Amino acid sequence: MKIIYILSILIITGCVSKEKQESRKSFTKVEIQTILEDDSLSVRAIEIMGSDLAFAANNGMYGIYNSNPGEWNTNIQEYDSIRPEFRAVASTSSDFFMLSIGNPALLFKTGDTGSMELVYKEENEKVFYDAMTFWNEKEGIAMGDPTDGCLSIIITRDGGKNWNKIPCNLLPPVIEGEAAFAASNSNIAVQGDHTWILSGGMKSRVFYSSDKGITWEVFETPLVQGTPTSGGYSIDFYDDSNGIIIGGDYTAPELNKANKAITTDGGKTWQLIADRQDPGYKSSVRYVPGGQANEIVAVGFTGISYSFNKGETWEELSDQGFFTIRFLNDSTAYAAGRNRIAKLKFK
């Protein structure tokens, strides 16, 4: 009787989940509420932390938004006489991390004293870090432009206390002019042990690791490439099979040829979607949680676009521009851009 009861519960639960999935309606509009406004800010890196939001930006500014009661706590991080520009952030359940662009690269971690502490520094005239994330509580990764003949990839295995750079003999070589864009802190995607890194510029490819950065291979993409400002700008994976890349050329944002593609085989092959159809250039793309890899939102300084059919067709929900977006749940997201951070409610 106990086994029959459990099976009955599972069947009922499955039916409810199926009904919920089938009754889900596509978005038709988005409500935008500005929660932080500052004319001096340019925010390209945000991170959901529980129900709260953290960011780090230019002028050394960083902060956290306490969603209840809806208050900000911001601060300025300096290093000697430098106020770094941050375009990459990440978190674990206990710590927040922010990584600066330019020389020197500075990676700060939440310190035991309550202030940020420097845990990694790299000095090189070519250094420029673009994105970072964590696989789990102990292991994290950040990537940047080449300083030698490979992408710059640093990894921590101890919760962010120490970071080590992978030597080029363990990474696929890059071609001249292949790098990445620090446009939205979304050049890296992870699912389980899987990791994908998107490059751009003279060559736009996907670097893949199946074992949290120990071994690497690289796959071609059909995205527009071949100039310093073209290629992939953002990557996201719904699971270990379904992924999307988006980009274009920010100097010609109206161009919509070969600027978005999807994969269904874990990034090995990519197929163009909505080719020669809007949207054009976008800097950040995210799958909608619970959308079964069908629903996608992309943002850029040209506005917010949405697809309900794996990117085959898109609708512009708003012409308000943002650089980056992260979802809190299946209908709420935070987005950031020039001068502001906003809460988005999709309906």
Short mmCIF file of C-alpha atoms in Angstrom, two decimals:
data_model
loop_
_atom_site.label_atom_id
_atom_site.label_comp_id
_atom_site.label_asym_id
_atom_site.label_seq_id
_atom_site.Cartn_x
_atom_site.Cartn_y
_atom_site.Cartn_z
CA MET A 1 0.00 0.00 0.00
CA LYS A 2 2.85 2.40 0.83
CA ILE A 3 4.46 1.85 -2.60
CA ILE A 4 1.11 2.41 -4.36
CA TYR A 5 0.60 5.62 -2.35
CA ILE A 6 4.03 6.97 -3.28
CA LEU A 7 3.48 6.13 -6.96
CA SER A 8 0.11 7.89 -6.85
CA ILE A 9 1.72 11.01 -5.41
CA LEU A 10 4.40 10.95 -8.13
CA ILE A 11 1.79 10.58 -10.87
CA ILE A 12 -0.32 13.42 -9.49
CA THR A 13 2.75 15.63 -9.10
CA GLY A 14 3.77 14.85 -12.67
CA CYS A 15 0.32 15.79 -13.95
CA VAL A 16 0.37 19.08 -12.04
CA SER A 17 3.85 19.91 -13.36
CA LYS A 18 2.73 19.11 -16.91
CA GLU A 19 -0.38 21.26 -16.55
CA LYS A 20 1.70 24.12 -15.15
CA GLN A 21 4.14 23.86 -18.05
CA GLU A 22 1.34 23.74 -20.66
CA SER A 23 -0.52 26.66 -19.07
CA ARG A 24 2.57 28.87 -19.08
CA LYS A 25 2.00 31.86 -21.34
CA SER A 26 4.59 33.76 -23.32
CA PHE A 27 5.56 37.26 -22.24
CA THR A 28 3.94 40.21 -23.95
CA LYS A 29 5.32 43.10 -21.91
CA VAL A 30 7.86 44.06 -19.29
CA GLU A 31 7.52 46.53 -16.44
CA ILE A 32 10.76 48.34 -15.56
CA GLN A 33 11.40 49.78 -12.11
CA THR A 34 14.65 51.69 -11.62
CA ILE A 35 16.11 50.81 -8.22
CA LEU A 36 19.45 52.63 -8.48
CA GLU A 37 20.27 55.73 -10.52
CA ASP A 38 23.64 57.44 -10.71
CA ASP A 39 24.86 59.49 -13.69
CA SER A 40 28.46 58.50 -12.98
CA LEU A 41 27.86 54.75 -13.19
CA SER A 42 28.25 52.22 -15.99
CA VAL A 43 27.19 48.81 -14.69
CA ARG A 44 28.10 45.69 -16.70
CA ALA A 45 28.27 43.09 -13.92
CA ILE A 46 25.48 42.04 -11.56
CA GLU A 47 24.99 38.91 -9.46
CA ILE A 48 21.89 37.42 -7.83
CA MET A 49 22.65 36.47 -4.22
CA GLY A 50 19.63 34.72 -2.76
CA SER A 51 16.83 37.26 -3.14
CA ASP A 52 19.30 40.17 -3.18
CA LEU A 53 21.47 41.70 -5.88
CA ALA A 54 25.14 42.64 -5.91
CA PHE A 55 27.02 44.72 -8.45
CA ALA A 56 30.45 46.17 -9.17
CA ALA A 57 31.06 48.93 -11.69
CA ASN A 58 33.36 51.75 -12.72
CA ASN A 59 34.93 54.29 -10.36
CA GLY A 60 35.55 51.47 -7.87
CA MET A 61 31.90 51.38 -6.87
CA TYR A 62 30.22 48.21 -5.68
CA GLY A 63 27.21 47.41 -3.55
CA ILE A 64 24.36 45.10 -2.60
CA TYR A 65 20.63 45.62 -2.85
CA ASN A 66 18.67 44.23 0.09
CA SER A 67 15.37 43.37 -1.57
CA ASN A 68 13.58 43.46 1.76
CA PRO A 69 13.17 46.32 2.64
CA GLY A 70 14.54 47.50 -0.73
CA GLU A 71 17.68 49.37 0.38
CA TRP A 72 21.15 49.78 -1.10
CA ASN A 73 24.49 49.53 0.68
CA THR A 74 27.26 50.84 -1.60
CA ASN A 75 30.96 51.49 -1.19
CA ILE A 76 34.11 52.48 -3.09
CA GLN A 77 37.03 50.10 -3.53
CA GLU A 78 40.45 51.67 -4.06
CA TYR A 79 43.88 50.18 -4.66
CA ASP A 80 46.73 52.61 -4.02
CA SER A 81 45.56 55.63 -6.03
CA ILE A 82 43.46 53.50 -8.41
CA ARG A 83 39.69 53.29 -8.46
CA PRO A 84 39.32 50.11 -10.53
CA GLU A 85 36.70 49.48 -13.19
CA PHE A 86 34.90 46.21 -12.45
CA ARG A 87 33.15 44.27 -15.20
CA ALA A 88 33.15 40.78 -13.67
CA VAL A 89 31.51 39.60 -10.45
CA ALA A 90 30.59 36.25 -8.90
CA SER A 91 29.53 34.80 -5.57
CA THR A 92 29.31 31.76 -3.37
CA SER A 93 26.86 31.41 -0.48
CA SER A 94 29.36 33.13 1.81
CA ASP A 95 31.44 35.47 -0.38
CA PHE A 96 31.22 38.08 -3.12
CA PHE A 97 33.97 38.53 -5.72
CA MET A 98 34.75 41.35 -8.15
CA LEU A 99 37.45 41.48 -10.81
CA SER A 100 38.73 44.58 -12.57
CA ILE A 101 39.70 45.15 -16.19
CA GLY A 102 42.99 46.66 -17.27
CA ASN A 103 46.47 46.61 -15.83
CA PRO A 104 46.82 45.60 -13.05
CA ALA A 105 43.99 43.06 -12.84
CA LEU A 106 42.65 43.10 -9.29
CA LEU A 107 40.39 40.39 -7.84
CA PHE A 108 38.75 41.20 -4.51
CA LYS A 109 36.92 38.84 -2.17
CA THR A 110 34.71 39.49 0.84
CA GLY A 111 37.09 39.59 3.78
CA ASP A 112 36.70 38.29 7.31
CA THR A 113 36.91 41.85 8.62
CA GLY A 114 33.88 42.96 6.62
CA SER A 115 35.88 44.81 3.97
CA MET A 116 37.06 43.48 0.60
CA GLU A 117 40.49 41.84 0.45
CA LEU A 118 42.75 41.43 -2.59
CA VAL A 119 43.21 37.73 -3.45
CA TYR A 120 44.71 37.94 -6.96
CA LYS A 121 46.75 40.50 -8.85
CA GLU A 122 48.15 40.28 -12.37
CA GLU A 123 50.37 42.87 -13.99
CA ASN A 124 50.71 42.82 -17.76
CA GLU A 125 50.16 45.54 -20.36
CA LYS A 126 47.77 43.17 -22.19
CA VAL A 127 45.78 42.01 -19.16
CA PHE A 128 42.00 42.49 -19.46
CA TYR A 129 39.55 40.22 -17.63
CA ASP A 130 36.01 39.86 -18.92
CA ALA A 131 33.89 37.46 -16.83
CA MET A 132 33.82 35.12 -13.86
CA THR A 133 31.55 32.56 -12.19
CA PHE A 134 31.61 29.60 -9.77
CA TRP A 135 30.86 25.94 -10.37
CA ASN A 136 30.23 25.33 -6.68
CA GLU A 137 31.17 26.65 -3.24
CA LYS A 138 34.87 25.93 -3.68
CA GLU A 139 35.64 26.09 -7.38
CA GLY A 140 35.45 29.18 -9.56
CA ILE A 141 36.75 30.50 -12.88
CA ALA A 142 37.48 33.82 -14.54
CA MET A 143 38.50 34.52 -18.12
CA GLY A 144 40.10 37.36 -20.02
CA ASP A 145 41.91 38.41 -23.16
CA PRO A 146 45.18 36.73 -24.15
CA THR A 147 48.42 38.01 -22.66
CA ASP A 148 50.36 35.29 -24.47
CA GLY A 149 49.09 32.79 -27.04
CA CYS A 150 45.95 31.66 -25.20
CA LEU A 151 42.97 33.05 -23.38
CA SER A 152 43.66 34.16 -19.82
CA ILE A 153 41.93 31.70 -17.49
CA ILE A 154 42.34 31.72 -13.71
CA ILE A 155 40.82 29.12 -11.39
CA THR A 156 40.28 28.72 -7.65
CA ARG A 157 39.75 25.39 -5.88
CA ASP A 158 39.60 26.72 -2.31
CA GLY A 159 36.58 29.01 -2.27
CA GLY A 160 38.35 31.97 -3.84
CA LYS A 161 41.20 32.40 -1.38
CA ASN A 162 43.80 31.56 -4.01
CA TRP A 163 43.67 31.79 -7.82
CA ASN A 164 46.05 30.23 -10.34
CA LYS A 165 46.43 30.98 -14.03
CA ILE A 166 46.30 28.06 -16.48
CA PRO A 167 49.47 27.94 -18.59
CA CYS A 168 49.07 28.20 -22.35
CA ASN A 169 50.41 24.68 -22.96
CA LEU A 170 47.20 23.37 -21.34
CA LEU A 171 44.84 25.55 -23.41
CA PRO A 172 43.91 25.71 -27.10
CA PRO A 173 45.85 28.48 -28.88
CA VAL A 174 44.06 31.62 -30.05
CA ILE A 175 44.49 33.29 -33.40
CA GLU A 176 45.72 36.86 -33.76
CA GLY A 177 42.95 39.25 -32.71
CA GLU A 178 40.80 36.64 -30.92
CA ALA A 179 39.76 37.87 -27.48
CA ALA A 180 36.49 38.56 -25.62
CA PHE A 181 34.18 41.43 -24.79
CA ALA A 182 33.73 42.66 -21.20
CA ALA A 183 30.20 43.76 -22.03
CA SER A 184 28.01 41.87 -19.56
CA ASN A 185 29.99 39.37 -17.45
CA SER A 186 28.50 36.57 -19.56
CA ASN A 187 31.37 35.15 -21.62
CA ILE A 188 31.31 32.07 -19.37
CA ALA A 189 28.49 29.55 -18.88
CA VAL A 190 28.58 26.55 -16.53
CA GLN A 191 26.33 23.54 -15.96
CA GLY A 192 27.54 20.95 -13.47
CA ASP A 193 31.16 20.19 -14.38
CA HIS A 194 30.71 21.63 -17.89
CA THR A 195 32.15 25.01 -18.85
CA TRP A 196 31.82 27.07 -22.02
CA ILE A 197 33.76 30.26 -22.82
CA LEU A 198 32.83 32.48 -25.77
CA SER A 199 35.48 34.42 -27.67
CA GLY A 200 35.03 37.19 -30.22
CA GLY A 201 36.81 39.65 -32.45
CA MET A 202 38.83 38.31 -35.36
CA LYS A 203 37.65 34.81 -34.40
CA SER A 204 34.51 33.84 -32.46
CA ARG A 205 34.64 30.35 -30.98
CA VAL A 206 33.47 28.36 -27.95
CA PHE A 207 36.11 26.90 -25.62
CA TYR A 208 34.76 23.88 -23.75
CA SER A 209 35.80 21.94 -20.67
CA SER A 210 33.95 18.88 -19.38
CA ASP A 211 35.91 18.70 -16.12
CA LYS A 212 35.80 22.17 -14.52
CA GLY A 213 38.73 23.61 -16.40
CA ILE A 214 41.24 20.76 -16.32
CA THR A 215 41.10 19.88 -20.03
CA TRP A 216 39.90 22.03 -22.94
CA GLU A 217 38.81 21.82 -26.55
CA VAL A 218 37.43 24.45 -28.90
CA PHE A 219 34.49 24.57 -31.32
CA GLU A 220 33.76 26.86 -34.28
CA THR A 221 30.69 29.13 -34.42
CA PRO A 222 28.87 30.66 -37.41
CA LEU A 223 28.68 34.12 -35.79
CA VAL A 224 29.82 37.21 -37.65
CA GLN A 225 33.53 37.70 -36.94
CA GLY A 226 36.72 39.03 -38.43
CA THR A 227 36.80 42.57 -37.06
CA PRO A 228 37.82 43.82 -33.58
CA THR A 229 34.22 44.68 -32.63
CA SER A 230 32.34 41.68 -34.08
CA GLY A 231 31.55 38.20 -32.79
CA GLY A 232 29.94 36.65 -29.75
CA TYR A 233 29.30 38.80 -26.70
CA SER A 234 27.23 36.52 -24.45
CA ILE A 235 26.61 32.81 -23.86
CA ASP A 236 24.09 30.90 -21.76
CA PHE A 237 23.18 27.24 -21.31
CA TYR A 238 19.82 25.96 -20.08
CA ASP A 239 21.24 22.49 -19.38
CA ASP A 240 24.30 20.58 -20.56
CA SER A 241 22.88 20.26 -24.08
CA ASN A 242 20.94 23.42 -24.95
CA GLY A 243 22.82 26.70 -25.28
CA ILE A 244 22.66 30.06 -27.02
CA ILE A 245 25.23 32.63 -28.11
CA ILE A 246 24.50 36.20 -29.17
CA GLY A 247 26.42 39.26 -30.24
CA GLY A 248 26.98 41.11 -33.49
CA ASP A 249 28.86 44.39 -33.77
CA TYR A 250 28.18 47.15 -31.25
CA THR A 251 29.40 49.77 -33.73
CA ALA A 252 26.63 48.68 -36.14
CA PRO A 253 23.84 47.51 -33.80
CA GLU A 254 21.20 47.34 -36.53
CA LEU A 255 23.01 44.51 -38.34
CA ASN A 256 21.20 41.24 -37.63
CA LYS A 257 23.05 38.83 -39.90
CA ALA A 258 24.80 35.88 -38.19
CA ASN A 259 24.60 37.36 -34.69
CA LYS A 260 22.73 34.63 -32.80
CA ALA A 261 22.94 30.83 -32.74
CA ILE A 262 21.89 27.83 -30.67
CA THR A 263 23.28 24.39 -29.91
CA THR A 264 21.52 21.19 -28.88
CA ASP A 265 24.65 19.05 -28.52
CA GLY A 266 26.49 20.80 -25.72
CA GLY A 267 28.25 23.36 -27.89
CA LYS A 268 29.93 21.07 -30.41
CA THR A 269 27.88 22.50 -33.28
CA TRP A 270 25.93 25.76 -33.63
CA GLN A 271 23.06 26.76 -35.91
CA LEU A 272 22.10 30.33 -36.76
CA ILE A 273 18.63 31.45 -35.65
CA ALA A 274 16.46 34.33 -36.87
CA ASP A 275 19.18 35.17 -39.36
CA ARG A 276 18.73 38.60 -40.96
CA GLN A 277 15.88 39.15 -38.50
CA ASP A 278 15.85 41.37 -35.43
CA PRO A 279 17.21 41.65 -32.86
CA GLY A 280 20.53 42.96 -34.01
CA TYR A 281 23.44 43.44 -31.63
CA LYS A 282 22.83 42.36 -28.02
CA SER A 283 25.32 42.17 -25.17
CA SER A 284 23.60 39.77 -22.76
CA VAL A 285 21.36 36.73 -23.23
CA ARG A 286 19.60 34.52 -20.68
CA TYR A 287 17.25 31.54 -20.77
CA VAL A 288 14.09 32.14 -18.78
CA PRO A 289 14.09 29.79 -15.75
CA GLY A 290 11.54 27.01 -16.23
CA GLY A 291 11.11 27.89 -19.91
CA GLN A 292 12.36 24.49 -21.12
CA ALA A 293 15.05 26.16 -23.27
CA ASN A 294 12.27 27.71 -25.36
CA GLU A 295 12.10 31.14 -23.73
CA ILE A 296 15.01 33.53 -24.08
CA VAL A 297 15.57 37.18 -23.18
CA ALA A 298 18.34 39.29 -24.71
CA VAL A 299 19.29 42.85 -23.78
CA GLY A 300 21.56 45.52 -25.18
CA PHE A 301 21.73 49.28 -25.32
CA THR A 302 19.08 49.02 -28.06
CA GLY A 303 16.42 47.43 -25.82
CA ILE A 304 14.94 44.17 -24.50
CA SER A 305 13.96 41.31 -26.84
CA TYR A 306 12.17 38.05 -26.08
CA SER A 307 11.70 34.71 -27.85
CA PHE A 308 9.29 31.93 -26.86
CA ASN A 309 10.38 29.44 -29.55
CA LYS A 310 14.11 28.80 -29.08
CA GLY A 311 15.06 32.00 -30.86
CA GLU A 312 13.26 31.34 -34.13
CA THR A 313 11.33 34.61 -33.79
CA TRP A 314 11.69 37.57 -31.42
CA GLU A 315 9.56 40.38 -30.05
CA GLU A 316 10.88 43.69 -28.75
CA LEU A 317 9.37 44.22 -25.31
CA SER A 318 11.09 47.55 -24.60
CA ASP A 319 13.43 50.02 -26.24
CA GLN A 320 15.04 50.84 -22.89
CA GLY A 321 18.69 49.89 -23.03
CA PHE A 322 20.70 47.69 -20.63
CA PHE A 323 24.10 46.01 -20.77
CA THR A 324 23.39 42.90 -18.69
CA ILE A 325 20.54 40.85 -17.19
CA ARG A 326 20.12 38.11 -14.56
CA PHE A 327 16.90 36.28 -13.63
CA LEU A 328 15.68 35.99 -10.05
CA ASN A 329 12.84 33.64 -11.02
CA ASP A 330 10.70 32.79 -14.06
CA SER A 331 9.18 36.28 -14.36
CA THR A 332 11.50 38.64 -12.47
CA ALA A 333 14.96 39.79 -13.44
CA TYR A 334 17.47 42.51 -12.67
CA ALA A 335 19.17 44.46 -15.44
CA ALA A 336 21.90 47.07 -15.42
CA GLY A 337 23.35 49.55 -17.85
CA ARG A 338 24.40 53.13 -18.19
CA ASN A 339 23.54 55.16 -15.08
CA ARG A 340 21.14 52.64 -13.55
CA ILE A 341 20.07 49.27 -12.26
CA ALA A 342 16.45 48.14 -12.66
CA LYS A 343 14.06 45.40 -11.62
CA LEU A 344 12.16 43.85 -14.53
CA LYS A 345 8.77 42.17 -14.23
CA PHE A 346 7.84 40.13 -17.30
CA LYS A 347 4.14 39.59 -17.93
#
